[in-house]
Every structure is written in C-alpha cells, then in structure tokens.
Amino acid sequence: MDTVQRFEGLEEEVRESFGEDIVSLRREIHREPELGFDTKKTAEKVLSALDGLPLEIQTGVAENGIVATLKGGGDGPTVALRADMDALPIHEETGLSFASETDGKMHACGHDGHTSMLVGAARALCQDHLRERLNGTVKFVFQPAEEGGGGGRVMVEEGVADGVGSIFALHLWPGLEFGKAATKAGPIMAAADAFEMEIKGKGGHGAMPHMTADAVVIAAQVVTALQTVVAREVNPVEPAVLTIGEIEAGTAFNIIPETARLGGTVRTVDADLRKRMPERIEELARGVARGMRGDVELNYRFSYPVTRNDAGAAKLALNVAGELFGEDRAVEVEYPSMGGEDFAFFLEELPGAYVWLGVGDVSGLHTPRFAFDEEILPQGAALLAALALESLSG
Ligand SMILES: [Zn+2]
Ligand SMILES: [Zn+2]
C-alpha cells in the first residue's frame, strides 16, 4: 500500500467524526485561559475529552501536564506528539462569543487550538482501524508553561522523552496561507534569551547635573551603543536580534535618578554566537557607562535554546503534509522565525520536527485580537494523526 492511499480520506474522517468536538473543546479551553504551569482546569478538560479511550494516562507531569500513551498494533518505536496548553497575560479584544471570561488572560498564541487538535488526533488514532496500523506506541504530550517557565524542559527532566524515538508539534501560524503546513530542516525557531541591566549613576538635582552621574543619559547611550552589537559585530548573514523592550528610571521631572533599569531579549540561531552575546553586551555597556562616570550590572538569562528540526523528521513531515493536503500545501520554510519555543528542549533530546500550520492573514500571535478560522483544527488533528501513522508505518 503506498502512502497516498494510506492517508486518503483521513482528513475528511477526522472532520466528520471529531470536528465538532474538537471545536467545542477549543472553545471551552479558550473561555477559561490559564497561565504557566497553572493549567489545572485545562488539563481536566483534556482528561474528560480523553475519557473512555484505550489510553494509559499519566497526570501531574510538570505539575499540570498530561502524557497519554496509546499502544498500537505492533512493537515498533514510540513517537510523541506534543501540544502546549497555556495562555498569555493579555486582555482579549476579539469579541468572540466564547472569548476569555478572565480579565487579563487570553489564549493569544493558539495553544487552545493545539491542545484540542492533539485530543482530536488521539481520538482518531484510538479507533481500531487506525490503531492496528500503528507499529509501535504513540505518546500524546500535553505541556504547560510554554510561554515562559519552560514546561518543556521540566517535562524532559521528568523523563517524558525517555524511550521516545521521535517527536512532532504543530503551531498555528498567522501570515502563512490558510491550510498550508510548513517546516524546514535545522533551526526553525531562535534561541530566546533575556537580560536585565542596572545602570548605576549618581543622583541629584535636575538643575545641577555636574554634581551627578546621570543614569538616564547613560541608559540612553547604552541602548544606542548596544544596537551596534548586532549591526557591527555579528556576521551580516547570521541572524541575530537584540531588543531593549523595557527602560525604567526616575521619579520626578526635576530629579536626576541614581539608577536606571533596562530589560531586553537576545535572539540567535548559532550556538557560539549565543554564548558570546552576554560578554559583548556587558563589555560594551560597561565601557559606555564608565566613560560617563557610571557603571552597569548585567543579569543575563539563557532561556529557550534553538528549536532545531531533524532533517529526516522535517522531510517526513513535509511528505506527510503533501500527501494529506496536496503538494502545494506543504511548504519548505526558508528562514527560521526569531521567536522562541520551548519545544526546543524536546528537540535537544530527540529527533523531531516543529511544523507551522497556516491560519492566513489574521492578527498576529500575542495580540489581543488574535483569532483564527476553526476549520483549521480538524485539519491539524489529521496532520498529527498522519505524522504518527507515518512514523510507525514500518
Ligand atoms: Zn506564544
Ligand atoms: Zn505559542
């Protein structure tokens, strides 16, 4: 049997049998967003949607994560499919009938969609006619704390990757044509690191700057100088970003403050460059600050590593998407996104691929108006199911 026949009708089957349930689960989760590791109610919704299926369920993984294991018809390897479950501290402005009922919390990164698609894939694969085609085991991994917190890292520490042969995850992707799946071999998301810098000066009267070391002016110079790290020190064909997103100083218009605080993020794809960044940031900022009779203190946090797809797994994903949706809907990504993703922690342990699923020209991820056409959900569930079927087809 060739692969074209193998996936024929799968998307239609998932849509007809589970489409409505996938959408209603997504709406339930959307209504009640939870942050970080605190995804207890979301996990309960997932558990009740998986109730009665022939799955071995492990709860309390990385606090409120779930690993559901399906034994297939053969003794082959284990493939894991992972969805993230957490929301963001954003106040929703979509006006949807099932909008967040909690002020200041919203599923603005589509993780409600990811979770419900994975439940849909689990339900599909639990059907006898698909289950018996799995020569091996499927682990459905529901992960908390993707948006900061590194739930993926905690899951790996708790052994979720142990004994797993490969792993896949989807992310709904604005800007990619609706219904297209896209991925690439190698880096697909950047390492996302963070820093805080305290600028130390000497405070005083706003009218007597000569008696002070003005932390505001030093901070301004430091922010400008730091832009030269990427512009002048990084190989121009190597992707890197340095963004200062926070600057804080002062209490009144006529007081020169003693200190200022900067907060920023650094995105890189190359591992050596990633390691070099803190030292260069500190040296340059310190040089500028000392030249102005101040100093700096840098607190640098290495956070999510590069999300690096295995070449074989990326190829498998593109082939599966091509066979399932049609060749023109499986797209090879040209450049990595400089966004970060804690699926990276799984991909440091296992071969696998992170795949973007297009939701078209909608408000961006992490915006208060992010919304997507739910027609994508059964399609994504079918893709996840097909990734498992193909990985365990041997
Ligand atoms: Zn996000
Ligand atoms: Zn996300």
mmCIF file of N, CA and C in Angstrom, residues 278-367:
data_model
loop_
_atom_site.group_PDB
_atom_site.id
_atom_site.type_symbol
_atom_site.label_atom_id
_atom_site.label_comp_id
_atom_site.label_asym_id
_atom_site.label_seq_id
_atom_site.Cartn_x
_atom_site.Cartn_y
_atom_site.Cartn_z
ATOM 1 N N PRO A 278 26.375 37.625 25.914
ATOM 2 C CA PRO A 278 26.376 38.301 27.212
ATOM 3 C C PRO A 278 27.663 39.079 27.484
ATOM 4 N N GLU A 279 28.796 38.477 27.104
ATOM 5 C CA GLU A 279 30.073 39.127 27.364
ATOM 6 C C GLU A 279 30.195 40.427 26.580
ATOM 7 N N ARG A 280 29.798 40.398 25.307
ATOM 8 C CA ARG A 280 29.918 41.606 24.490
ATOM 9 C C ARG A 280 28.960 42.691 24.972
ATOM 10 N N ILE A 281 27.763 42.281 25.375
ATOM 11 C CA ILE A 281 26.786 43.266 25.867
ATOM 12 C C ILE A 281 27.327 43.941 27.127
ATOM 13 N N GLU A 282 27.875 43.130 28.016
ATOM 14 C CA GLU A 282 28.382 43.673 29.280
ATOM 15 C C GLU A 282 29.583 44.590 29.038
ATOM 16 N N GLU A 283 30.535 44.122 28.213
ATOM 17 C CA GLU A 283 31.741 44.931 27.968
ATOM 18 C C GLU A 283 31.398 46.287 27.357
ATOM 19 N N LEU A 284 30.538 46.241 26.363
ATOM 20 C CA LEU A 284 30.202 47.478 25.665
ATOM 21 C C LEU A 284 29.436 48.433 26.586
ATOM 22 N N ALA A 285 28.450 47.899 27.296
ATOM 23 C CA ALA A 285 27.644 48.748 28.179
ATOM 24 C C ALA A 285 28.514 49.318 29.305
ATOM 25 N N ARG A 286 29.399 48.483 29.829
ATOM 26 C CA ARG A 286 30.264 48.948 30.914
ATOM 27 C C ARG A 286 31.209 50.036 30.424
ATOM 28 N N GLY A 287 31.751 49.854 29.227
ATOM 29 C CA GLY A 287 32.652 50.867 28.659
ATOM 30 C C GLY A 287 31.954 52.214 28.522
ATOM 31 N N VAL A 288 30.743 52.176 27.997
ATOM 32 C CA VAL A 288 29.968 53.416 27.823
ATOM 33 C C VAL A 288 29.667 54.043 29.180
ATOM 34 N N ALA A 289 29.209 53.222 30.123
ATOM 35 C CA ALA A 289 28.794 53.734 31.436
ATOM 36 C C ALA A 289 29.984 54.308 32.204
ATOM 37 N N ARG A 290 31.102 53.607 32.177
ATOM 38 C CA ARG A 290 32.279 54.096 32.914
ATOM 39 C C ARG A 290 32.825 55.383 32.314
ATOM 40 N N GLY A 291 32.715 55.482 30.988
ATOM 41 C CA GLY A 291 33.134 56.723 30.337
ATOM 42 C C GLY A 291 32.303 57.908 30.810
ATOM 43 N N MET A 292 31.146 57.634 31.355
ATOM 44 C CA MET A 292 30.261 58.702 31.837
ATOM 45 C C MET A 292 30.143 58.655 33.364
ATOM 46 N N ARG A 293 31.127 58.081 34.010
ATOM 47 C CA ARG A 293 31.247 58.012 35.478
ATOM 48 C C ARG A 293 30.160 57.150 36.137
ATOM 49 N N GLY A 294 29.637 56.227 35.373
ATOM 50 C CA GLY A 294 28.679 55.278 35.953
ATOM 51 C C GLY A 294 29.194 53.861 35.824
ATOM 52 N N ASP A 295 28.315 52.923 36.016
ATOM 53 C CA ASP A 295 28.686 51.514 35.833
ATOM 54 C C ASP A 295 27.404 50.722 35.517
ATOM 55 N N VAL A 296 27.580 49.450 35.175
ATOM 56 C CA VAL A 296 26.401 48.616 34.909
ATOM 57 C C VAL A 296 26.531 47.287 35.637
ATOM 58 N N GLU A 297 25.371 46.692 35.869
ATOM 59 C CA GLU A 297 25.353 45.317 36.363
ATOM 60 C C GLU A 297 24.398 44.534 35.466
ATOM 61 N N LEU A 298 24.937 43.450 34.887
ATOM 62 C CA LEU A 298 24.145 42.674 33.920
ATOM 63 C C LEU A 298 23.684 41.364 34.546
ATOM 64 N N ASN A 299 22.403 41.101 34.379
ATOM 65 C CA ASN A 299 21.846 39.816 34.803
ATOM 66 C C ASN A 299 21.288 39.153 33.549
ATOM 67 N N TYR A 300 22.016 38.151 33.029
ATOM 68 C CA TYR A 300 21.692 37.546 31.732
ATOM 69 C C TYR A 300 21.123 36.158 31.950
ATOM 70 N N ARG A 301 20.023 35.856 31.295
ATOM 71 C CA ARG A 301 19.375 34.543 31.471
ATOM 72 C C ARG A 301 19.291 33.788 30.159
ATOM 73 N N PHE A 302 20.032 32.694 30.063
ATOM 74 C CA PHE A 302 19.850 31.814 28.913
ATOM 75 C C PHE A 302 18.518 31.115 29.097
ATOM 76 N N SER A 303 17.638 31.255 28.128
ATOM 77 C CA SER A 303 16.289 30.730 28.309
ATOM 78 C C SER A 303 16.035 29.572 27.339
ATOM 79 N N TYR A 304 15.241 29.770 26.280
ATOM 80 C CA TYR A 304 14.930 28.658 25.377
ATOM 81 C C TYR A 304 16.022 28.509 24.320
ATOM 82 N N PRO A 305 16.529 27.295 24.133
ATOM 83 C CA PRO A 305 17.535 27.089 23.090
ATOM 84 C C PRO A 305 16.919 27.139 21.684
ATOM 85 N N VAL A 306 17.754 26.988 20.692
ATOM 86 C CA VAL A 306 17.284 26.959 19.300
ATOM 87 C C VAL A 306 16.387 25.743 19.092
ATOM 88 N N THR A 307 15.261 25.944 18.415
ATOM 89 C CA THR A 307 14.406 24.827 18.031
ATOM 90 C C THR A 307 14.945 24.285 16.708
ATOM 91 N N ARG A 308 15.603 23.145 16.806
ATOM 92 C CA ARG A 308 16.349 22.616 15.660
ATOM 93 C C ARG A 308 15.706 21.325 15.174
ATOM 94 N N ASN A 309 15.105 21.379 14.000
ATOM 95 C CA ASN A 309 14.455 20.194 13.444
ATOM 96 C C ASN A 309 15.472 19.209 12.901
ATOM 97 N N ASP A 310 15.202 17.946 13.103
ATOM 98 C CA ASP A 310 15.959 16.879 12.464
ATOM 99 C C ASP A 310 15.609 16.872 10.969
ATOM 100 N N ALA A 311 16.626 16.709 10.124
ATOM 101 C CA ALA A 311 16.375 16.791 8.675
ATOM 102 C C ALA A 311 15.412 15.687 8.212
ATOM 103 N N GLY A 312 15.592 14.486 8.734
ATOM 104 C CA GLY A 312 14.723 13.379 8.338
ATOM 105 C C GLY A 312 13.289 13.589 8.794
ATOM 106 N N ALA A 313 13.132 14.081 10.018
ATOM 107 C CA ALA A 313 11.788 14.302 10.560
ATOM 108 C C ALA A 313 11.081 15.435 9.821
ATOM 109 N N ALA A 314 11.852 16.481 9.458
ATOM 110 C CA ALA A 314 11.254 17.607 8.715
ATOM 111 C C ALA A 314 10.783 17.121 7.336
ATOM 112 N N LYS A 315 11.594 16.265 6.719
ATOM 113 C CA LYS A 315 11.236 15.726 5.408
ATOM 114 C C LYS A 315 9.986 14.852 5.512
ATOM 115 N N LEU A 316 9.978 14.025 6.550
ATOM 116 C CA LEU A 316 8.797 13.173 6.780
ATOM 117 C C LEU A 316 7.542 14.040 6.928
ATOM 118 N N ALA A 317 7.668 15.118 7.719
ATOM 119 C CA ALA A 317 6.505 15.992 7.958
ATOM 120 C C ALA A 317 6.039 16.636 6.657
ATOM 121 N N LEU A 318 6.978 17.105 5.832
ATOM 122 C CA LEU A 318 6.594 17.731 4.561
ATOM 123 C C LEU A 318 5.952 16.712 3.621
ATOM 124 N N ASN A 319 6.500 15.494 3.605
ATOM 125 C CA ASN A 319 5.900 14.446 2.762
ATOM 126 C C ASN A 319 4.483 14.124 3.220
ATOM 127 N N VAL A 320 4.326 13.958 4.523
ATOM 128 C CA VAL A 320 3.006 13.619 5.071
ATOM 129 C C VAL A 320 2.009 14.738 4.759
ATOM 130 N N ALA A 321 2.414 15.989 4.998
ATOM 131 C CA ALA A 321 1.517 17.125 4.732
ATOM 132 C C ALA A 321 1.170 17.184 3.245
ATOM 133 N N GLY A 322 2.148 16.920 2.396
ATOM 134 C CA GLY A 322 1.929 16.942 0.949
ATOM 135 C C GLY A 322 0.935 15.883 0.516
ATOM 136 N N GLU A 323 1.095 14.703 1.096
ATOM 137 C CA GLU A 323 0.190 13.606 0.732
ATOM 138 C C GLU A 323 -1.217 13.840 1.275
ATOM 139 N N LEU A 324 -1.267 14.416 2.470
ATOM 140 C CA LEU A 324 -2.555 14.630 3.123
ATOM 141 C C LEU A 324 -3.329 15.800 2.507
ATOM 142 N N PHE A 325 -2.639 16.931 2.300
ATOM 143 C CA PHE A 325 -3.321 18.159 1.878
ATOM 144 C C PHE A 325 -3.113 18.485 0.401
ATOM 145 N N GLY A 326 -2.160 17.831 -0.247
ATOM 146 C CA GLY A 326 -1.771 18.197 -1.613
ATOM 147 C C GLY A 326 -0.409 18.870 -1.584
ATOM 148 N N GLU A 327 0.401 18.555 -2.597
ATOM 149 C CA GLU A 327 1.788 19.032 -2.668
ATOM 150 C C GLU A 327 1.916 20.544 -2.444
ATOM 151 N N ASP A 328 0.972 21.304 -3.024
ATOM 152 C CA ASP A 328 1.095 22.767 -2.971
ATOM 153 C C ASP A 328 0.806 23.318 -1.575
ATOM 154 N N ARG A 329 0.345 22.457 -0.654
ATOM 155 C CA ARG A 329 0.058 22.929 0.703
ATOM 156 C C ARG A 329 1.116 22.471 1.713
ATOM 157 N N ALA A 330 2.195 21.916 1.216
ATOM 158 C CA ALA A 330 3.333 21.559 2.070
ATOM 159 C C ALA A 330 4.518 22.411 1.635
ATOM 160 N N VAL A 331 4.927 23.320 2.503
ATOM 161 C CA VAL A 331 5.874 24.360 2.110
ATOM 162 C C VAL A 331 7.166 24.244 2.908
ATOM 163 N N GLU A 332 8.267 24.348 2.214
ATOM 164 C CA GLU A 332 9.537 24.371 2.925
ATOM 165 C C GLU A 332 9.818 25.799 3.384
ATOM 166 N N VAL A 333 10.055 25.974 4.692
ATOM 167 C CA VAL A 333 10.322 27.296 5.264
ATOM 168 C C VAL A 333 11.725 27.730 4.854
ATOM 169 N N GLU A 334 11.855 29.013 4.466
ATOM 170 C CA GLU A 334 13.164 29.489 4.026
ATOM 171 C C GLU A 334 14.029 29.924 5.210
ATOM 172 N N TYR A 335 13.485 30.793 6.055
ATOM 173 C CA TYR A 335 14.250 31.326 7.181
ATOM 174 C C TYR A 335 13.579 30.953 8.499
ATOM 175 N N PRO A 336 14.369 30.711 9.550
ATOM 176 C CA PRO A 336 13.735 30.474 10.851
ATOM 177 C C PRO A 336 13.027 31.739 11.337
ATOM 178 N N SER A 337 12.022 31.544 12.179
ATOM 179 C CA SER A 337 11.434 32.676 12.902
ATOM 180 C C SER A 337 12.376 33.007 14.045
ATOM 181 N N MET A 338 12.482 34.308 14.394
ATOM 182 C CA MET A 338 13.331 34.665 15.527
ATOM 183 C C MET A 338 12.560 34.593 16.842
ATOM 184 N N GLY A 339 11.331 34.117 16.796
ATOM 185 C CA GLY A 339 10.587 33.797 18.006
ATOM 186 C C GLY A 339 11.221 32.604 18.706
ATOM 187 N N GLY A 340 10.880 32.416 19.971
ATOM 188 C CA GLY A 340 11.409 31.280 20.738
ATOM 189 C C GLY A 340 10.298 30.278 20.997
ATOM 190 N N GLU A 341 10.694 29.065 21.376
ATOM 191 C CA GLU A 341 9.707 27.991 21.533
ATOM 192 C C GLU A 341 10.345 26.918 22.415
ATOM 193 N N ASP A 342 9.648 26.524 23.467
ATOM 194 C CA ASP A 342 10.313 25.587 24.375
ATOM 195 C C ASP A 342 10.181 24.128 23.942
ATOM 196 N N PHE A 343 9.562 23.882 22.786
ATOM 197 C CA PHE A 343 9.645 22.558 22.157
ATOM 198 C C PHE A 343 11.122 22.230 21.885
ATOM 199 N N ALA A 344 11.937 23.293 21.831
ATOM 200 C CA ALA A 344 13.391 23.152 21.660
ATOM 201 C C ALA A 344 13.994 22.152 22.647
ATOM 202 N N PHE A 345 13.475 22.129 23.875
ATOM 203 C CA PHE A 345 14.051 21.219 24.881
ATOM 204 C C PHE A 345 13.829 19.754 24.488
ATOM 205 N N PHE A 346 12.686 19.453 23.875
ATOM 206 C CA PHE A 346 12.457 18.086 23.395
ATOM 207 C C PHE A 346 13.411 17.778 22.238
ATOM 208 N N LEU A 347 13.591 18.765 21.348
ATOM 209 C CA LEU A 347 14.420 18.527 20.160
ATOM 210 C C LEU A 347 15.910 18.481 20.498
ATOM 211 N N GLU A 348 16.284 18.910 21.698
ATOM 212 C CA GLU A 348 17.680 18.707 22.131
ATOM 213 C C GLU A 348 17.901 17.237 22.491
ATOM 214 N N GLU A 349 16.828 16.536 22.842
ATOM 215 C CA GLU A 349 16.930 15.137 23.275
ATOM 216 C C GLU A 349 16.602 14.149 22.165
ATOM 217 N N LEU A 350 15.705 14.573 21.255
ATOM 218 C CA LEU A 350 15.103 13.633 20.306
ATOM 219 C C LEU A 350 15.105 14.211 18.904
ATOM 220 N N PRO A 351 15.189 13.344 17.878
ATOM 221 C CA PRO A 351 14.920 13.865 16.531
ATOM 222 C C PRO A 351 13.429 14.164 16.414
ATOM 223 N N GLY A 352 13.116 15.199 15.696
ATOM 224 C CA GLY A 352 11.701 15.546 15.534
ATOM 225 C C GLY A 352 11.572 16.794 14.704
ATOM 226 N N ALA A 353 10.345 17.260 14.574
ATOM 227 C CA ALA A 353 10.118 18.470 13.779
ATOM 228 C C ALA A 353 8.973 19.293 14.345
ATOM 229 N N TYR A 354 9.161 20.582 14.258
ATOM 230 C CA TYR A 354 8.175 21.585 14.658
ATOM 231 C C TYR A 354 7.591 22.136 13.364
ATOM 232 N N VAL A 355 6.273 22.094 13.249
ATOM 233 C CA VAL A 355 5.618 22.396 11.973
ATOM 234 C C VAL A 355 4.646 23.555 12.173
ATOM 235 N N TRP A 356 4.698 24.518 11.264
ATOM 236 C CA TRP A 356 3.748 25.635 11.305
ATOM 237 C C TRP A 356 2.537 25.269 10.465
ATOM 238 N N LEU A 357 1.363 25.639 10.974
ATOM 239 C CA LEU A 357 0.128 25.377 10.251
ATOM 240 C C LEU A 357 -0.545 26.728 9.981
ATOM 241 N N GLY A 358 -0.659 27.077 8.713
ATOM 242 C CA GLY A 358 -1.087 28.423 8.336
ATOM 243 C C GLY A 358 -2.528 28.744 8.712
ATOM 244 N N VAL A 359 -2.743 29.926 9.310
ATOM 245 C CA VAL A 359 -4.105 30.405 9.557
ATOM 246 C C VAL A 359 -4.368 31.695 8.781
ATOM 247 N N GLY A 360 -3.466 31.997 7.841
ATOM 248 C CA GLY A 360 -3.707 33.112 6.925
ATOM 249 C C GLY A 360 -3.433 34.470 7.532
ATOM 250 N N ASP A 361 -4.048 35.484 6.920
ATOM 251 C CA ASP A 361 -3.759 36.863 7.259
ATOM 252 C C ASP A 361 -4.650 37.331 8.413
ATOM 253 N N VAL A 362 -4.282 36.933 9.628
ATOM 254 C CA VAL A 362 -5.067 37.320 10.812
ATOM 255 C C VAL A 362 -4.167 38.117 11.748
ATOM 256 N N SER A 363 -4.764 38.705 12.782
ATOM 257 C CA SER A 363 -3.980 39.428 13.790
ATOM 258 C C SER A 363 -2.918 38.492 14.353
ATOM 259 N N GLY A 364 -1.741 39.038 14.631
ATOM 260 C CA GLY A 364 -0.582 38.208 14.983
ATOM 261 C C GLY A 364 -0.713 37.486 16.311
ATOM 262 N N LEU A 365 0.153 36.497 16.506
ATOM 263 C CA LEU A 365 0.255 35.815 17.789
ATOM 264 C C LEU A 365 0.606 36.862 18.855
ATOM 265 N N HIS A 366 0.104 36.657 20.051
ATOM 266 C CA HIS A 366 0.384 37.538 21.204
ATOM 267 C C HIS A 366 -0.268 38.904 21.048
ATOM 268 N N THR A 367 -1.297 39.028 20.192
ATOM 269 C CA THR A 367 -2.039 40.287 20.120
ATOM 270 C C THR A 367 -3.454 40.044 20.665
#
